[in-house]
Amino acid sequence: MARVLDKNNAHFRRALARLPLGVSSNFRYWGEGKTLYVKRGAGARIWDLDENEYVDYRLGYGPVILGHCHPEVDAAAREGQKVGTVFALSTEREASVAELISAMVPAAELVRFSNSGTEAVMAALRLARGVTGRDGYVILEGSYHGLFDAVMWQADVENLRDARHDPEVLPFGKGVPELVRQLFWHVRYNDANQLEDVLRLHADRIAAVLIEPILGSCCGIPATPEFFRAVRELTTRYGVLMIADEVKTGFRVARGGAQELHGVSADICTMAKAMANGYPIAAIGGREDLMRHYGQGRVTHGGTYTAGGMALAAAERTLTLLRDSDALARVADYGRRMQEGMQRILAKRGIPHSFAGHPSMGGLFFRESPPRNYRDWKLSDYTFYDTLAQQLIENGVVCEPDSREPWFVCAAHDESCLAKTLTAFEAGVDHTLKELAAADRAAV
Ligand code: PMP
């Protein structure tokens, strides 16, 4: 039976009158009759305004690592609230959370806080520029580093004509100054040769190479261990700083993030999402000699709301729970078992597929081997994914409608979530096969 979305749709019309697209982020708009409004979340589930229940694999794009409304984290946040909101002065807990982070992420010898991933990456890039005295930087194709002009650029893979030409690099949207394009080099992901070519020629103008260890907004494509190590070696060799943007991978793929998995420490790293189970806080961590450049008259960092009492207390509890429990192992185990279940369903029907990333934030592809870069994604059959995603949402499993966003797992996903997910997945695959076959027949 089709979902009823009457209340969602009525609310959409109301919201549209006062909010552009009826939402507070472009990415939350799924179109008329499809845009969902959440009534509440609990554990790994959410309910929309019509009380339709969903198993949630978006988790706010990753932050909700322990599950929605986690009682211990929320209790800690309420305690934090009692300290006060903001003072334009520091509080004791900042040092405690910085100590926790440093102990989990060795690259974060010193720590500064921000409110969001965007702010943290901005602060990291500013630090790299301030230390090196250079304005240029390298971003890798398929990366997402937040919404600020320096990084709102992407390769136009959609219109890629053939593999021999590089796609055009375009801003995410209007309002990003064209001038910014002169400041960065755009290098293919997992292509150390191209990176070396750029550094060999231009290192004297480049402050940093920004790398997402797993392309968290591009199918969960991971850096190969060789590439991640090459970024470390090449940046060191050419005197450029390495910024690991672990906003999504930090405190998720391992306690020490992807840097722990690769056994590599960046010069500067950014962490945000899984740090406070959804409360707004982010961290910039880095080598002491670099981080000490933050200071009056040197590199500026701050913000009225940085290290607010509530978010800081939530971070302290979340990080402590992640450090002291097996939550991350359970998250990865669930992700693995979910992928195995999907694999069985797809293999039975002879549908080519593969998974990328990490089981806690995995991408699903309809192609035999997973993509190594953004261009490869273009070659996978994402029509199948897009159709299937709509079916899953219809059947109470909410994944991102766009195949470029990985499936996020949290510690609250349990056996009943898995059973519901795989049942919906099997029905969704069969429905998709029928729908696409009918579309093919109609096209003939
Ligand atoms: N960097 C990465 C790797 C991200 O995934 C994101 C958000 N998806 C950001 C930065 C920006 O974070 P925020 O949305 O909190 O500003």
mmCIF file of N, CA and C in Angstrom, residues 77 80-81 83-98 101 111-116 119-120 275-276 279-284 301-316:
data_model
loop_
_atom_site.group_PDB
_atom_site.id
_atom_site.type_symbol
_atom_site.label_atom_id
_atom_site.label_comp_id
_atom_site.label_asym_id
_atom_site.label_seq_id
_atom_site.Cartn_x
_atom_site.Cartn_y
_atom_site.Cartn_z
ATOM 1 N N ALA A 77 23.961 16.902 27.280
ATOM 2 C CA ALA A 77 23.709 18.221 26.666
ATOM 3 C C ALA A 77 22.898 19.096 27.622
ATOM 4 N N GLY A 80 25.159 20.391 30.134
ATOM 5 C CA GLY A 80 25.970 21.450 29.524
ATOM 6 C C GLY A 80 25.207 22.761 29.446
ATOM 7 N N GLN A 81 23.911 22.639 29.219
ATOM 8 C CA GLN A 81 23.043 23.813 29.114
ATOM 9 C C GLN A 81 23.062 24.608 30.427
ATOM 10 N N VAL A 83 25.459 25.170 32.318
ATOM 11 C CA VAL A 83 26.644 26.028 32.435
ATOM 12 C C VAL A 83 26.338 27.409 31.833
ATOM 13 N N GLY A 84 25.496 27.391 30.816
ATOM 14 C CA GLY A 84 25.188 28.638 30.099
ATOM 15 C C GLY A 84 25.457 28.441 28.632
ATOM 16 N N THR A 85 24.961 29.359 27.819
ATOM 17 C CA THR A 85 25.115 29.145 26.376
ATOM 18 C C THR A 85 26.485 29.619 25.889
ATOM 19 N N VAL A 86 26.672 30.931 25.810
ATOM 20 C CA VAL A 86 27.972 31.459 25.371
ATOM 21 C C VAL A 86 28.361 32.627 26.277
ATOM 22 N N PHE A 87 29.652 32.847 26.433
ATOM 23 C CA PHE A 87 30.138 33.885 27.353
ATOM 24 C C PHE A 87 31.146 34.837 26.708
ATOM 25 N N ALA A 88 31.551 34.544 25.487
ATOM 26 C CA ALA A 88 32.719 35.224 24.909
ATOM 27 C C ALA A 88 33.918 35.036 25.836
ATOM 28 N N LEU A 89 33.887 33.916 26.522
ATOM 29 C CA LEU A 89 35.014 33.460 27.351
ATOM 30 C C LEU A 89 35.012 31.937 27.242
ATOM 31 N N SER A 90 36.113 31.331 27.587
ATOM 32 C CA SER A 90 36.167 29.870 27.486
ATOM 33 C C SER A 90 35.677 29.215 28.772
ATOM 34 N N THR A 91 35.320 27.942 28.641
ATOM 35 C CA THR A 91 34.905 27.162 29.806
ATOM 36 C C THR A 91 35.864 25.971 29.964
ATOM 37 N N GLU A 92 35.763 25.321 31.100
ATOM 38 C CA GLU A 92 36.704 24.230 31.405
ATOM 39 C C GLU A 92 36.611 23.058 30.440
ATOM 40 N N ARG A 93 35.372 22.806 30.023
ATOM 41 C CA ARG A 93 35.153 21.583 29.245
ATOM 42 C C ARG A 93 35.903 21.573 27.904
ATOM 43 N N GLU A 94 36.249 22.745 27.403
ATOM 44 C CA GLU A 94 36.971 22.789 26.116
ATOM 45 C C GLU A 94 38.269 21.987 26.185
ATOM 46 N N ALA A 95 38.978 22.153 27.292
ATOM 47 C CA ALA A 95 40.251 21.427 27.423
ATOM 48 C C ALA A 95 39.987 19.927 27.537
ATOM 49 N N SER A 96 38.913 19.548 28.261
ATOM 50 C CA SER A 96 38.617 18.108 28.410
ATOM 51 C C SER A 96 38.321 17.491 27.047
ATOM 52 N N VAL A 97 37.523 18.188 26.231
ATOM 53 C CA VAL A 97 37.162 17.606 24.932
ATOM 54 C C VAL A 97 38.388 17.587 24.013
ATOM 55 N N ALA A 98 39.206 18.645 24.092
ATOM 56 C CA ALA A 98 40.437 18.662 23.282
ATOM 57 C C ALA A 98 41.340 17.482 23.687
ATOM 58 N N ILE A 101 39.972 14.319 22.171
ATOM 59 C CA ILE A 101 40.228 14.249 20.723
ATOM 60 C C ILE A 101 41.698 13.904 20.460
ATOM 61 N N VAL A 111 43.952 21.415 19.428
ATOM 62 C CA VAL A 111 42.593 21.428 18.881
ATOM 63 C C VAL A 111 41.977 22.818 19.019
ATOM 64 N N ARG A 112 41.233 23.221 18.004
ATOM 65 C CA ARG A 112 40.341 24.384 18.105
ATOM 66 C C ARG A 112 38.946 23.927 17.694
ATOM 67 N N PHE A 113 37.909 24.582 18.220
ATOM 68 C CA PHE A 113 36.543 24.183 17.887
ATOM 69 C C PHE A 113 35.873 25.158 16.925
ATOM 70 N N SER A 114 34.951 24.609 16.147
ATOM 71 C CA SER A 114 34.072 25.401 15.287
ATOM 72 C C SER A 114 32.670 24.836 15.441
ATOM 73 N N ASN A 115 31.726 25.435 14.733
ATOM 74 C CA ASN A 115 30.333 24.966 14.861
ATOM 75 C C ASN A 115 29.917 23.969 13.798
ATOM 76 N N SER A 116 30.615 23.970 12.674
ATOM 77 C CA SER A 116 30.183 23.112 11.566
ATOM 78 C C SER A 116 31.402 22.642 10.788
ATOM 79 N N GLU A 119 32.853 25.494 8.675
ATOM 80 C CA GLU A 119 33.697 26.435 9.428
ATOM 81 C C GLU A 119 35.052 25.821 9.768
ATOM 82 N N ALA A 120 35.053 24.538 10.082
ATOM 83 C CA ALA A 120 36.310 23.888 10.452
ATOM 84 C C ALA A 120 37.258 23.840 9.251
ATOM 85 N N MET A 275 31.101 13.495 16.021
ATOM 86 C CA MET A 275 31.733 13.960 17.258
ATOM 87 C C MET A 275 30.752 14.216 18.402
ATOM 88 N N ALA A 276 29.535 14.613 18.085
ATOM 89 C CA ALA A 276 28.600 14.983 19.159
ATOM 90 C C ALA A 276 27.195 14.458 18.889
ATOM 91 N N TYR A 279 24.840 17.272 17.645
ATOM 92 C CA TYR A 279 24.902 18.636 18.178
ATOM 93 C C TYR A 279 25.956 19.416 17.384
ATOM 94 N N PRO A 280 25.741 20.734 17.225
ATOM 95 C CA PRO A 280 26.600 21.483 16.302
ATOM 96 C C PRO A 280 27.961 21.829 16.874
ATOM 97 N N ILE A 281 28.930 21.021 16.543
ATOM 98 C CA ILE A 281 30.305 21.284 16.953
ATOM 99 C C ILE A 281 31.246 20.590 15.980
ATOM 100 N N ALA A 282 32.383 21.200 15.753
ATOM 101 C CA ALA A 282 33.397 20.631 14.854
ATOM 102 C C ALA A 282 34.757 20.937 15.459
ATOM 103 N N ALA A 283 35.780 20.250 14.959
ATOM 104 C CA ALA A 283 37.116 20.482 15.511
ATOM 105 C C ALA A 283 38.141 20.569 14.400
ATOM 106 N N ILE A 284 39.125 21.421 14.629
ATOM 107 C CA ILE A 284 40.306 21.472 13.774
ATOM 108 C C ILE A 284 41.428 20.945 14.658
ATOM 109 N N HIS A 301 40.998 32.953 14.239
ATOM 110 C CA HIS A 301 39.967 31.925 14.362
ATOM 111 C C HIS A 301 39.090 32.287 15.545
ATOM 112 N N GLY A 302 37.803 32.073 15.412
ATOM 113 C CA GLY A 302 36.905 32.360 16.537
ATOM 114 C C GLY A 302 35.472 32.184 16.092
ATOM 115 N N GLY A 303 34.594 32.932 16.702
ATOM 116 C CA GLY A 303 33.168 32.825 16.376
ATOM 117 C C GLY A 303 32.368 32.861 17.666
ATOM 118 N N THR A 304 31.303 33.636 17.644
ATOM 119 C CA THR A 304 30.472 33.829 18.840
ATOM 120 C C THR A 304 30.032 32.504 19.458
ATOM 121 N N TYR A 305 29.686 31.551 18.605
ATOM 122 C CA TYR A 305 29.073 30.315 19.131
ATOM 123 C C TYR A 305 30.050 29.150 19.279
ATOM 124 N N THR A 306 31.321 29.382 19.004
ATOM 125 C CA THR A 306 32.245 28.244 19.074
ATOM 126 C C THR A 306 32.316 27.691 20.489
ATOM 127 N N ALA A 307 32.320 26.355 20.576
ATOM 128 C CA ALA A 307 32.435 25.642 21.859
ATOM 129 C C ALA A 307 31.325 26.051 22.826
ATOM 130 N N GLY A 308 30.102 26.140 22.302
ATOM 131 C CA GLY A 308 28.933 26.409 23.146
ATOM 132 C C GLY A 308 28.727 25.258 24.137
ATOM 133 N N GLY A 309 28.180 25.615 25.302
ATOM 134 C CA GLY A 309 28.097 24.660 26.413
ATOM 135 C C GLY A 309 27.399 23.352 26.089
ATOM 136 N N MET A 310 26.291 23.443 25.378
ATOM 137 C CA MET A 310 25.497 22.246 25.131
ATOM 138 C C MET A 310 26.217 21.277 24.179
ATOM 139 N N ALA A 311 26.711 21.848 23.075
ATOM 140 C CA ALA A 311 27.360 21.005 22.069
ATOM 141 C C ALA A 311 28.648 20.393 22.629
ATOM 142 N N LEU A 312 29.321 21.165 23.439
ATOM 143 C CA LEU A 312 30.578 20.687 24.012
ATOM 144 C C LEU A 312 30.332 19.498 24.954
ATOM 145 N N ALA A 313 29.292 19.624 25.755
ATOM 146 C CA ALA A 313 28.962 18.529 26.680
ATOM 147 C C ALA A 313 28.508 17.299 25.907
ATOM 148 N N ALA A 314 27.762 17.531 24.816
ATOM 149 C CA ALA A 314 27.325 16.398 23.983
ATOM 150 C C ALA A 314 28.544 15.728 23.355
ATOM 151 N N ALA A 315 29.514 16.538 22.940
ATOM 152 C CA ALA A 315 30.736 15.981 22.335
ATOM 153 C C ALA A 315 31.500 15.160 23.372
ATOM 154 N N GLU A 316 31.593 15.692 24.561
ATOM 155 C CA GLU A 316 32.340 14.982 25.604
ATOM 156 C C GLU A 316 31.738 13.595 25.843
#
